[in-house]
Amino acid sequence: MKNMPPETTPFFARDRDMHPPAYTPWYKTTVLRSPQRALISLEGTISEITGPVFGHNIINEFDNDLLANYAKPGEGPIGERILVHGRVLDERGIGVGGTLVEFWQANAGGRYRHKKETYLAPLDPNFGGFGRTITDENGFYWFKTVRPGAYPWPNGVNDWRPAHIHFSIFGHGFAQRLITQMYFEGDPMIWKCPIVKTIPDEEAIKQLIAPLDMNATIPHDMRAYKFDIVLRGRRSTLFENRMEGN
Amino acid sequence: MVQPLGYLKETASQTAGPYVHIGCTPNFTGIHGVYEADLGSGSMINDQTRGERITIRGHVYDGAGTALKDALIEIWQADADGLYNSPSEIRGKADPNFFGWARCPGDMATGEFVFETIKPGRVPFRDGRLMAPHVNFWIVARGINIGLNTRMYFSDEEAANAEDPILSRIEHRVRVPTLIGKRDGDTVTFDIHLQGENETIFFDV
Ligand SMILES: [Fe+2]
């Protein structure tokens, strides 16, 4: 919230049981890219408590409209039009306002606009597949896009990613930095995915599945999916220093 | 029964995947016209930035010794006086000409990352002791399930490193050099090893 003083307290310890471990051999690329030694614990110093904050000056008008930000005038991408909306919160349930959220995805056919991508589904000339926004003072965000397609990837001989959207979130401190993926309610591919299965906790997986939100659906235009993102909470000032103003 | 604590759980991390560049550095991957420039790209300094100019260079290596060509590296550091450009910095006002955060994708051919920056000042540990100058690193890539946090200290800061509260708590002294960027003139080389004999120390921050 705008009028709240900046918070300067350390973050709650990360509950690593809710996150994928580094080494998950069924997702083959992790085998050689996973640190083997224990992480060294470092209770939040000022280096982790602080973090960059981006101003609205970096955001262009159509950055949160993937239906428009790459399309030729008067045209638009092929696919199911959707609105993705939600709130960035911390573990205390407090909205994380004014934070940058970036997102990227495949097009409706499951193809990414990337030099190294070779899937035979065609590129969509009107779809870039990425955008960004800054949450409002209560942590809310939204963007418009098309529902991405599932796509095959070289891991097992017949592995497919469920439809998903990648998210990058900054939060207010560098220790809150997070990259994750959003999945779609009802997609049978979710529970077959080796990358989803890197997460050991079923509830943590469910927390990545965005439900269809008919209340936010725009009649005759686009259906909505709601995706809340929870970042690490931070300790109350109460237990750190003397309370200010009391 | 007891009352529920009522805390939410942090959203689980998922790998940044092979196409992280689309979302984070689209111009780098050849998609122009949506963002003017990639966020956090280019030099971190301008003419008015205070501090000693340095260039940080390095690679991220996998357990087979191969440089990753699809990693994304972000750094976060204090200004020359040891102040962070962040609302949570309440010790003073950081250099307005230094944002302190940057992002660099590893080069697609060589995997090298480069940051044009300044050497940070010392910032205090929680008990008030000064930490040695350091740059905070965050590394994501395909095959990395959750972003990796580490720090780069400086080889030309032997005295400060010796009294640094983080470095001095590391039990296996043989691993400490994995956190030290090697300074040679204006260049500081910092290679990150995800695995193997020289595995970099990563932190649970
Ligand atoms: Fe993907």
GROMACS .gro file of C-alpha atoms and ligand atoms in nm:
model
  452
    1MET     CA    1   0.000   0.000   0.000
    2LYS     CA    2   0.120   0.344  -0.090
    3ASN     CA    3   0.112   0.495   0.255
    4MET     CA    4   0.277   0.208   0.434
    5PRO     CA    5   0.639   0.263   0.527
    6PRO     CA    6   0.879   0.036   0.341
    7GLU     CA    7   0.936  -0.293   0.515
    8THR     CA    8   1.289  -0.363   0.628
    9THR     CA    9   1.255  -0.698   0.802
   10PRO     CA   10   1.395  -1.036   0.694
   11PHE     CA   11   1.183  -1.286   0.505
   12PHE     CA   12   1.039  -1.605   0.648
   13ALA     CA   13   1.264  -1.903   0.588
   14ARG     CA   14   1.180  -2.063   0.256
   15ASP     CA   15   0.983  -2.387   0.297
   16ARG     CA   16   1.187  -2.601   0.061
   17ASP     CA   17   0.940  -2.890   0.096
   18MET     CA   18   0.705  -2.692  -0.127
   19HIS     CA   19   0.969  -2.637  -0.395
   20PRO     CA   20   1.135  -2.877  -0.634
   21PRO     CA   21   1.474  -3.004  -0.523
   22ALA     CA   22   1.764  -2.930  -0.758
   23TYR     CA   23   1.816  -3.291  -0.864
   24THR     CA   24   1.516  -3.452  -1.035
   25PRO     CA   25   1.659  -3.703  -1.285
   26TRP     CA   26   1.327  -3.763  -1.461
   27TYR     CA   27   1.373  -3.405  -1.583
   28LYS     CA   28   1.700  -3.496  -1.745
   29THR     CA   29   1.858  -3.153  -1.778
   30THR     CA   30   1.869  -3.122  -1.399
   31VAL     CA   31   2.117  -3.408  -1.372
   32LEU     CA   32   2.420  -3.199  -1.466
   33ARG     CA   33   2.279  -2.864  -1.358
   34SER     CA   34   2.188  -2.942  -0.999
   35PRO     CA   35   2.418  -2.840  -0.716
   36GLN     CA   36   2.498  -3.145  -0.503
   37ARG     CA   37   2.613  -2.975  -0.186
   38ALA     CA   38   2.387  -2.837   0.081
   39LEU     CA   39   2.286  -2.474   0.049
   40ILE     CA   40   2.445  -2.252   0.311
   41SER     CA   41   2.181  -2.078   0.520
   42LEU     CA   42   2.203  -1.706   0.535
   43GLU     CA   43   1.945  -1.528   0.745
   44GLY     CA   44   1.841  -1.216   0.558
   45THR     CA   45   2.097  -0.940   0.549
   46ILE     CA   46   2.030  -0.604   0.389
   47SER     CA   47   2.157  -0.756   0.063
   48GLU     CA   48   1.859  -0.994   0.045
   49ILE     CA   49   1.599  -0.777   0.220
   50THR     CA   50   1.633  -0.504  -0.040
   51GLY     CA   51   1.551  -0.542  -0.405
   52PRO     CA   52   1.496  -0.341  -0.721
   53VAL     CA   53   1.166  -0.162  -0.773
   54PHE     CA   54   1.061  -0.067  -1.124
   55GLY     CA   55   0.863   0.239  -1.215
   56HIS     CA   56   0.566   0.257  -1.450
   57ASN     CA   57   0.792   0.442  -1.692
   58ILE     CA   58   0.926   0.108  -1.819
   59ILE     CA   59   0.578  -0.013  -1.911
   60ASN     CA   60   0.422   0.056  -2.251
   61GLU     CA   61   0.047   0.074  -2.309
   62PHE     CA   62   0.016  -0.273  -2.464
   63ASP     CA   63   0.271  -0.459  -2.255
   64ASN     CA   64  -0.008  -0.650  -2.078
   65ASP     CA   65  -0.205  -0.719  -2.395
   66LEU     CA   66  -0.049  -1.008  -2.584
   67LEU     CA   67  -0.341  -0.994  -2.826
   68ALA     CA   68  -0.212  -0.656  -2.941
   69ASN     CA   69   0.154  -0.606  -2.852
   70TYR     CA   70   0.291  -0.794  -3.151
   71ALA     CA   71  -0.006  -0.795  -3.387
   72LYS     CA   72  -0.021  -0.603  -3.710
   73PRO     CA   73  -0.275  -0.319  -3.707
   74GLY     CA   74  -0.624  -0.463  -3.739
   75GLU     CA   75  -0.508  -0.820  -3.693
   76GLY     CA   76  -0.471  -1.049  -3.395
   77PRO     CA   77  -0.334  -1.387  -3.296
   78ILE     CA   78  -0.514  -1.715  -3.360
   79GLY     CA   79  -0.642  -1.895  -3.053
   80GLU     CA   80  -0.876  -1.885  -2.756
   81ARG     CA   81  -0.883  -1.534  -2.613
   82ILE     CA   82  -0.827  -1.534  -2.239
   83LEU     CA   83  -0.784  -1.290  -1.954
   84VAL     CA   84  -0.535  -1.394  -1.687
   85HIS     CA   85  -0.575  -1.208  -1.363
   86GLY     CA   86  -0.489  -1.246  -1.000
   87ARG     CA   87  -0.301  -1.104  -0.712
   88VAL     CA   88   0.057  -1.115  -0.593
   89LEU     CA   89   0.048  -1.172  -0.218
   90ASP     CA   90   0.299  -1.262   0.043
   91GLU     CA   91   0.267  -1.549   0.288
   92ARG     CA   92   0.094  -1.321   0.535
   93GLY     CA   93  -0.181  -1.261   0.278
   94ILE     CA   94  -0.072  -0.903   0.224
   95GLY     CA   95  -0.084  -0.777  -0.134
   96VAL     CA   96   0.254  -0.708  -0.290
   97GLY     CA   97   0.194  -0.379  -0.468
   98GLY     CA   98   0.404  -0.209  -0.730
   99THR     CA   99   0.598  -0.515  -0.832
  100LEU     CA  100   0.698  -0.615  -1.182
  101VAL     CA  101   0.545  -0.934  -1.325
  102GLU     CA  102   0.676  -1.071  -1.656
  103PHE     CA  103   0.516  -1.356  -1.851
  104TRP     CA  104   0.591  -1.556  -2.164
  105GLN     CA  105   0.430  -1.846  -2.341
  106ALA     CA  106   0.388  -2.052  -2.657
  107ASN     CA  107   0.124  -1.957  -2.913
  108ALA     CA  108  -0.206  -2.140  -2.950
  109GLY     CA  109  -0.034  -2.417  -3.147
  110GLY     CA  110   0.234  -2.470  -2.883
  111ARG     CA  111   0.514  -2.288  -3.066
  112TYR     CA  112   0.749  -2.035  -2.907
  113ARG     CA  113   0.892  -1.742  -3.095
  114HIS     CA  114   1.252  -1.836  -3.018
  115LYS     CA  115   1.558  -1.901  -3.232
  116LYS     CA  116   1.622  -2.238  -3.074
  117GLU     CA  117   1.264  -2.366  -3.095
  118THR     CA  118   1.209  -2.629  -3.363
  119TYR     CA  119   0.857  -2.767  -3.306
  120LEU     CA  120   0.671  -2.807  -3.635
  121ALA     CA  121   0.367  -2.607  -3.525
  122PRO     CA  122   0.379  -2.272  -3.707
  123LEU     CA  123   0.466  -1.935  -3.566
  124ASP     CA  124   0.176  -1.694  -3.549
  125PRO     CA  125   0.273  -1.371  -3.728
  126ASN     CA  126   0.056  -1.176  -3.485
  127PHE     CA  127   0.179  -1.325  -3.161
  128GLY     CA  128   0.502  -1.244  -2.980
  129GLY     CA  129   0.421  -1.445  -2.670
  130PHE     CA  130   0.539  -1.220  -2.389
  131GLY     CA  131   0.435  -0.923  -2.181
  132ARG     CA  132   0.472  -0.756  -1.844
  133THR     CA  133   0.284  -0.546  -1.596
  134ILE     CA  134   0.323  -0.386  -1.255
  135THR     CA  135   0.081  -0.484  -0.979
  136ASP     CA  136  -0.146  -0.216  -0.842
  137GLU     CA  137  -0.109  -0.099  -0.484
  138ASN     CA  138  -0.302  -0.402  -0.357
  139GLY     CA  139  -0.107  -0.652  -0.563
  140PHE     CA  140  -0.360  -0.708  -0.843
  141TYR     CA  141  -0.250  -0.766  -1.202
  142TRP     CA  142  -0.406  -0.878  -1.530
  143PHE     CA  143  -0.319  -0.940  -1.891
  144LYS     CA  144  -0.487  -1.056  -2.209
  145THR     CA  145  -0.353  -1.335  -2.424
  146VAL     CA  146  -0.444  -1.653  -2.608
  147ARG     CA  147  -0.447  -1.986  -2.436
  148PRO     CA  148  -0.113  -2.152  -2.517
  149GLY     CA  149  -0.099  -2.497  -2.672
  150ALA     CA  150   0.072  -2.802  -2.529
  151TYR     CA  151   0.402  -2.887  -2.692
  152PRO     CA  152   0.645  -3.179  -2.711
  153TRP     CA  153   0.993  -3.146  -2.571
  154PRO     CA  154   1.307  -3.356  -2.582
  155ASN     CA  155   1.323  -3.538  -2.250
  156GLY     CA  156   1.153  -3.875  -2.257
  157VAL     CA  157   1.065  -4.003  -2.604
  158ASN     CA  158   0.708  -3.881  -2.574
  159ASP     CA  159   0.702  -3.598  -2.322
  160TRP     CA  160   0.464  -3.306  -2.365
  161ARG     CA  161   0.436  -2.992  -2.159
  162PRO     CA  162   0.084  -2.910  -2.045
  163ALA     CA  163  -0.043  -2.570  -2.158
  164HIS     CA  164   0.134  -2.319  -1.937
  165ILE     CA  165   0.242  -1.960  -1.897
  166HIS     CA  166   0.581  -1.873  -1.746
  167PHE     CA  167   0.590  -1.602  -1.479
  168SER     CA  168   0.878  -1.398  -1.336
  169ILE     CA  169   0.805  -1.194  -1.022
  170PHE     CA  170   1.035  -0.959  -0.833
  171GLY     CA  171   0.857  -0.879  -0.507
  172HIS     CA  172   1.009  -0.619  -0.278
  173GLY     CA  173   1.330  -0.797  -0.182
  174PHE     CA  174   1.583  -0.993  -0.384
  175ALA     CA  175   1.508  -1.297  -0.164
  176GLN     CA  176   1.150  -1.296  -0.300
  177ARG     CA  177   1.263  -1.331  -0.660
  178LEU     CA  178   1.067  -1.614  -0.821
  179ILE     CA  179   1.012  -1.779  -1.156
  180THR     CA  180   0.724  -2.022  -1.190
  181GLN     CA  181   0.464  -2.153  -1.434
  182MET     CA  182   0.087  -2.133  -1.442
  183TYR     CA  183  -0.120  -2.429  -1.559
  184PHE     CA  184  -0.485  -2.449  -1.662
  185GLU     CA  185  -0.768  -2.616  -1.474
  186GLY     CA  186  -0.875  -2.945  -1.625
  187ASP     CA  187  -0.566  -3.011  -1.835
  188PRO     CA  188  -0.492  -3.388  -1.819
  189MET     CA  189  -0.131  -3.323  -1.924
  190ILE     CA  190  -0.046  -3.155  -1.592
  191TRP     CA  191  -0.012  -3.477  -1.396
  192LYS     CA  192   0.197  -3.643  -1.666
  193CYS     CA  193   0.455  -3.366  -1.688
  194PRO     CA  194   0.810  -3.437  -1.563
  195ILE     CA  195   0.863  -3.069  -1.485
  196VAL     CA  196   0.542  -3.046  -1.281
  197LYS     CA  197   0.650  -3.365  -1.106
  198THR     CA  198   0.970  -3.201  -0.984
  199ILE     CA  199   0.747  -3.046  -0.714
  200PRO     CA  200   0.721  -3.297  -0.431
  201ASP     CA  201   0.405  -3.162  -0.271
  202GLU     CA  202   0.064  -3.214  -0.432
  203GLU     CA  203  -0.085  -2.903  -0.272
  204ALA     CA  204   0.204  -2.699  -0.408
  205ILE     CA  205   0.126  -2.830  -0.756
  206LYS     CA  206  -0.243  -2.744  -0.719
  207GLN     CA  207  -0.140  -2.393  -0.625
  208LEU     CA  208   0.003  -2.359  -0.977
  209ILE     CA  209  -0.324  -2.452  -1.149
  210ALA     CA  210  -0.536  -2.152  -1.241
  211PRO     CA  211  -0.912  -2.210  -1.221
  212LEU     CA  212  -1.154  -2.092  -1.484
  213ASP     CA  213  -1.314  -1.776  -1.344
  214MET     CA  214  -1.657  -1.719  -1.495
  215ASN     CA  215  -1.713  -1.409  -1.282
  216ALA     CA  216  -1.420  -1.234  -1.446
  217THR     CA  217  -1.502  -1.375  -1.788
  218ILE     CA  218  -1.597  -1.097  -2.029
  219PRO     CA  219  -1.920  -1.197  -2.205
  220HIS     CA  220  -1.885  -1.248  -2.580
  221ASP     CA  221  -1.513  -1.165  -2.559
  222MET     CA  222  -1.281  -1.379  -2.347
  223ARG     CA  223  -1.285  -1.631  -2.068
  224ALA     CA  224  -1.084  -1.560  -1.754
  225TYR     CA  225  -0.840  -1.764  -1.548
  226LYS     CA  226  -0.739  -1.654  -1.200
  227PHE     CA  227  -0.384  -1.704  -1.085
  228ASP     CA  228  -0.268  -1.578  -0.747
  229ILE     CA  229   0.103  -1.582  -0.675
  230VAL     CA  230   0.237  -1.604  -0.321
  231LEU     CA  231   0.581  -1.468  -0.242
  232ARG     CA  232   0.769  -1.516   0.081
  233GLY     CA  233   0.634  -1.328   0.380
  234ARG     CA  234   0.849  -1.116   0.603
  235ARG     CA  235   0.868  -1.085   0.975
  236SER     CA  236   0.668  -0.818   1.148
  237THR     CA  237   0.847  -0.499   1.244
  238LEU     CA  238   0.697  -0.556   1.586
  239PHE     CA  239   0.946  -0.829   1.661
  240GLU     CA  240   1.242  -0.654   1.505
  241ASN     CA  241   1.256  -0.306   1.651
  242ARG     CA  242   1.042  -0.083   1.862
  243MET     CA  243   0.710  -0.013   1.696
  244GLU     CA  244   0.711   0.322   1.532
  245GLY     CA  245   0.446   0.577   1.616
  246ASN     CA  246   0.333   0.403   1.935
  247MET     CA  247  -0.738  -2.867   1.784
  248VAL     CA  248  -0.558  -2.539   1.765
  249GLN     CA  249  -0.625  -2.226   1.568
  250PRO     CA  250  -0.492  -2.236   1.213
  251LEU     CA  251  -0.187  -2.015   1.167
  252GLY     CA  252  -0.341  -1.886   0.848
  253TYR     CA  253  -0.023  -1.828   0.656
  254LEU     CA  254  -0.024  -1.884   0.283
  255LYS     CA  255   0.242  -2.100   0.123
  256GLU     CA  256   0.492  -1.956  -0.117
  257THR     CA  257   0.415  -2.046  -0.479
  258ALA     CA  258   0.642  -2.327  -0.592
  259SER     CA  259   0.926  -2.248  -0.827
  260GLN     CA  260   0.941  -2.398  -1.174
  261THR     CA  261   1.232  -2.392  -1.411
  262ALA     CA  262   1.274  -2.083  -1.627
  263GLY     CA  263   1.297  -2.322  -1.920
  264PRO     CA  264   1.481  -2.288  -2.249
  265TYR     CA  265   1.277  -1.989  -2.365
  266VAL     CA  266   1.323  -1.759  -2.067
  267HIS     CA  267   1.473  -1.507  -2.308
  268ILE     CA  268   1.138  -1.450  -2.477
  269GLY     CA  269   0.994  -1.312  -2.158
  270CYS     CA  270   1.298  -1.151  -2.001
  271THR     CA  271   1.526  -1.048  -2.288
  272PRO     CA  272   1.318  -1.055  -2.608
  273ASN     CA  273   1.548  -0.822  -2.803
  274PHE     CA  274   1.838  -1.054  -2.727
  275THR     CA  275   1.653  -1.339  -2.895
  276GLY     CA  276   1.570  -1.125  -3.197
  277ILE     CA  277   1.218  -1.010  -3.110
  278HIS     CA  278   1.226  -0.635  -3.159
  279GLY     CA  279   0.961  -0.369  -3.146
  280VAL     CA  280   0.774  -0.467  -2.831
  281TYR     CA  281   1.018  -0.347  -2.562
  282GLU     CA  282   1.255  -0.065  -2.655
  283ALA     CA  283   1.539  -0.239  -2.476
  284ASP     CA  284   1.572  -0.550  -2.267
  285LEU     CA  285   1.520  -0.479  -1.900
  286GLY     CA  286   1.849  -0.463  -1.712
  287SER     CA  287   2.059  -0.477  -2.028
  288GLY     CA  288   2.346  -0.246  -2.113
  289SER     CA  289   2.583  -0.066  -1.882
  290MET     CA  290   2.475  -0.016  -1.520
  291ILE     CA  291   2.661   0.314  -1.497
  292ASN     CA  292   2.645   0.660  -1.646
  293ASP     CA  293   2.883   0.958  -1.632
  294GLN     CA  294   2.756   1.064  -1.292
  295THR     CA  295   2.760   0.727  -1.120
  296ARG     CA  296   2.996   0.734  -0.825
  297GLY     CA  297   3.251   0.460  -0.778
  298GLU     CA  298   3.522   0.254  -0.931
  299ARG     CA  299   3.435   0.115  -1.274
  300ILE     CA  300   3.464  -0.261  -1.311
  301THR     CA  301   3.353  -0.526  -1.557
  302ILE     CA  302   3.231  -0.858  -1.421
  303ARG     CA  303   3.267  -1.149  -1.660
  304GLY     CA  304   3.207  -1.517  -1.622
  305HIS     CA  305   3.044  -1.838  -1.731
  306VAL     CA  306   2.807  -2.081  -1.570
  307TYR     CA  307   2.938  -2.439  -1.600
  308ASP     CA  308   2.746  -2.763  -1.563
  309GLY     CA  309   2.872  -3.080  -1.398
  310ALA     CA  310   3.043  -3.190  -1.721
  311GLY     CA  311   3.235  -2.864  -1.741
  312THR     CA  312   3.029  -2.733  -2.030
  313ALA     CA  313   2.932  -2.366  -2.025
  314LEU     CA  314   2.557  -2.309  -2.020
  315LYS     CA  315   2.445  -2.114  -2.323
  316ASP     CA  316   2.090  -2.060  -2.206
  317ALA     CA  317   2.130  -1.927  -1.853
  318LEU     CA  318   1.997  -1.595  -1.732
  319ILE     CA  319   2.199  -1.416  -1.467
  320GLU     CA  320   2.078  -1.130  -1.252
  321ILE     CA  321   2.285  -0.926  -1.010
  322TRP     CA  322   2.188  -0.693  -0.727
  323GLN     CA  323   2.443  -0.479  -0.552
  324ALA     CA  324   2.498  -0.174  -0.336
  325ASP     CA  325   2.633   0.155  -0.464
  326ALA     CA  326   2.987   0.279  -0.401
  327ASP     CA  327   2.889   0.388  -0.049
  328GLY     CA  328   2.730   0.056   0.041
  329LEU     CA  329   2.368   0.169  -0.001
  330TYR     CA  330   2.102  -0.021  -0.197
  331ASN     CA  331   1.871   0.162  -0.433
  332SER     CA  332   1.558   0.014  -0.275
  333PRO     CA  333   1.264   0.138  -0.068
  334SER     CA  334   1.374  -0.108   0.202
  335GLU     CA  335   1.706   0.074   0.232
  336ILE     CA  336   1.658   0.306   0.528
  337ARG     CA  337   2.019   0.387   0.616
  338GLY     CA  338   2.045   0.661   0.358
  339LYS     CA  339   1.976   0.754  -0.001
  340ALA     CA  340   2.161   0.551  -0.260
  341ASP     CA  341   2.333   0.706  -0.561
  342PRO     CA  342   2.044   0.810  -0.791
  343ASN     CA  343   2.269   0.730  -1.088
  344PHE     CA  344   2.304   0.368  -0.992
  345PHE     CA  345   2.007   0.131  -1.000
  346GLY     CA  346   2.206  -0.165  -0.869
  347TRP     CA  347   2.021  -0.439  -1.056
  348ALA     CA  348   2.098  -0.586  -1.397
  349ARG     CA  349   2.023  -0.892  -1.600
  350CYS     CA  350   2.239  -1.064  -1.859
  351PRO     CA  351   2.168  -1.372  -2.067
  352GLY     CA  352   2.468  -1.591  -2.129
  353ASP     CA  353   2.599  -1.543  -2.481
  354MET     CA  354   2.430  -1.792  -2.716
  355ALA     CA  355   2.764  -1.902  -2.863
  356THR     CA  356   2.998  -1.889  -2.563
  357GLY     CA  357   2.773  -1.864  -2.260
  358GLU     CA  358   2.964  -1.566  -2.124
  359PHE     CA  359   2.786  -1.303  -1.913
  360VAL     CA  360   2.915  -0.948  -1.873
  361PHE     CA  361   2.817  -0.667  -1.637
  362GLU     CA  362   2.954  -0.313  -1.663
  363THR     CA  363   2.921  -0.182  -1.312
  364ILE     CA  364   3.099  -0.028  -1.015
  365LYS     CA  365   3.258  -0.190  -0.717
  366PRO     CA  366   3.004  -0.186  -0.433
  367GLY     CA  367   3.079  -0.041  -0.092
  368ARG     CA  368   3.057  -0.243   0.227
  369VAL     CA  369   2.719  -0.304   0.384
  370PRO     CA  370   2.657  -0.411   0.742
  371PHE     CA  371   2.559  -0.756   0.859
  372ARG     CA  372   2.262  -0.780   1.096
  373ASP     CA  373   2.481  -0.728   1.403
  374GLY     CA  374   2.642  -0.417   1.258
  375ARG     CA  375   2.973  -0.574   1.154
  376LEU     CA  376   3.063  -0.479   0.799
  377MET     CA  377   3.043  -0.739   0.528
  378ALA     CA  378   3.308  -0.733   0.258
  379PRO     CA  379   3.206  -0.580  -0.077
  380HIS     CA  380   2.996  -0.829  -0.266
  381VAL     CA  381   2.756  -0.862  -0.558
  382ASN     CA  382   2.446  -1.081  -0.519
  383PHE     CA  383   2.383  -1.327  -0.802
  384TRP     CA  384   2.067  -1.512  -0.904
  385ILE     CA  385   2.092  -1.776  -1.174
  386VAL     CA  386   1.809  -1.945  -1.362
  387ALA     CA  387   1.809  -2.172  -1.666
  388ARG     CA  388   1.657  -2.479  -1.818
  389GLY     CA  389   1.737  -2.764  -1.581
  390ILE     CA  390   1.753  -2.537  -1.276
  391ASN     CA  391   1.433  -2.601  -1.081
  392ILE     CA  392   1.466  -2.311  -0.843
  393GLY     CA  393   1.677  -1.997  -0.889
  394LEU     CA  394   2.023  -2.023  -0.736
  395ASN     CA  395   2.149  -1.750  -0.505
  396THR     CA  396   2.516  -1.683  -0.459
  397ARG     CA  397   2.749  -1.391  -0.396
  398MET     CA  398   3.064  -1.269  -0.561
  399TYR     CA  399   3.329  -1.122  -0.333
  400PHE     CA  400   3.649  -0.957  -0.460
  401SER     CA  401   4.000  -1.101  -0.466
  402ASP     CA  402   4.149  -0.756  -0.396
  403GLU     CA  403   3.964  -0.733  -0.063
  404GLU     CA  404   4.159  -0.986   0.138
  405ALA     CA  405   4.135  -0.802   0.469
  406ALA     CA  406   3.763  -0.734   0.437
  407ASN     CA  407   3.696  -1.090   0.319
  408ALA     CA  408   3.882  -1.226   0.620
  409GLU     CA  409   3.641  -1.055   0.859
  410ASP     CA  410   3.325  -1.102   0.652
  411PRO     CA  411   3.057  -1.265   0.871
  412ILE     CA  412   2.924  -1.480   0.587
  413LEU     CA  413   3.256  -1.599   0.449
  414SER     CA  414   3.391  -1.671   0.794
  415ARG     CA  415   3.105  -1.903   0.887
  416ILE     CA  416   3.175  -2.138   0.596
  417GLU     CA  417   3.298  -2.459   0.750
  418HIS     CA  418   3.470  -2.603   0.444
  419ARG     CA  419   3.735  -2.337   0.388
  420VAL     CA  420   3.841  -2.506   0.068
  421ARG     CA  421   3.512  -2.393  -0.086
  422VAL     CA  422   3.545  -2.024  -0.001
  423PRO     CA  423   3.739  -1.939  -0.320
  424THR     CA  424   3.429  -2.035  -0.522
  425LEU     CA  425   3.277  -1.709  -0.397
  426ILE     CA  426   3.572  -1.486  -0.486
  427GLY     CA  427   3.578  -1.301  -0.818
  428LYS     CA  428   3.932  -1.273  -0.950
  429ARG     CA  429   4.029  -0.916  -1.011
  430ASP     CA  430   4.272  -0.832  -1.289
  431GLY     CA  431   4.282  -0.461  -1.368
  432ASP     CA  432   3.924  -0.344  -1.421
  433THR     CA  433   3.795  -0.694  -1.490
  434VAL     CA  434   3.664  -0.929  -1.228
  435THR     CA  435   3.617  -1.287  -1.344
  436PHE     CA  436   3.356  -1.493  -1.166
  437ASP     CA  437   3.282  -1.840  -1.295
  438ILE     CA  438   2.993  -2.031  -1.146
  439HIS     CA  439   3.011  -2.409  -1.124
  440LEU     CA  440   2.676  -2.577  -1.074
  441GLN     CA  441   2.837  -2.910  -0.986
  442GLY     CA  442   3.165  -3.091  -0.947
  443GLU     CA  443   3.481  -3.044  -0.749
  444ASN     CA  444   3.460  -2.665  -0.767
  445GLU     CA  445   3.087  -2.643  -0.709
  446THR     CA  446   3.005  -2.284  -0.620
  447ILE     CA  447   2.860  -2.218  -0.279
  448PHE     CA  448   2.490  -2.142  -0.310
  449PHE     CA  449   2.288  -1.985  -0.034
  450ASP     CA  450   1.947  -2.041   0.114
  451VAL     CA  451   1.877  -1.671   0.156
  452FE      FE  452   0.736  -2.330  -2.163
   0.00000   0.00000   0.00000
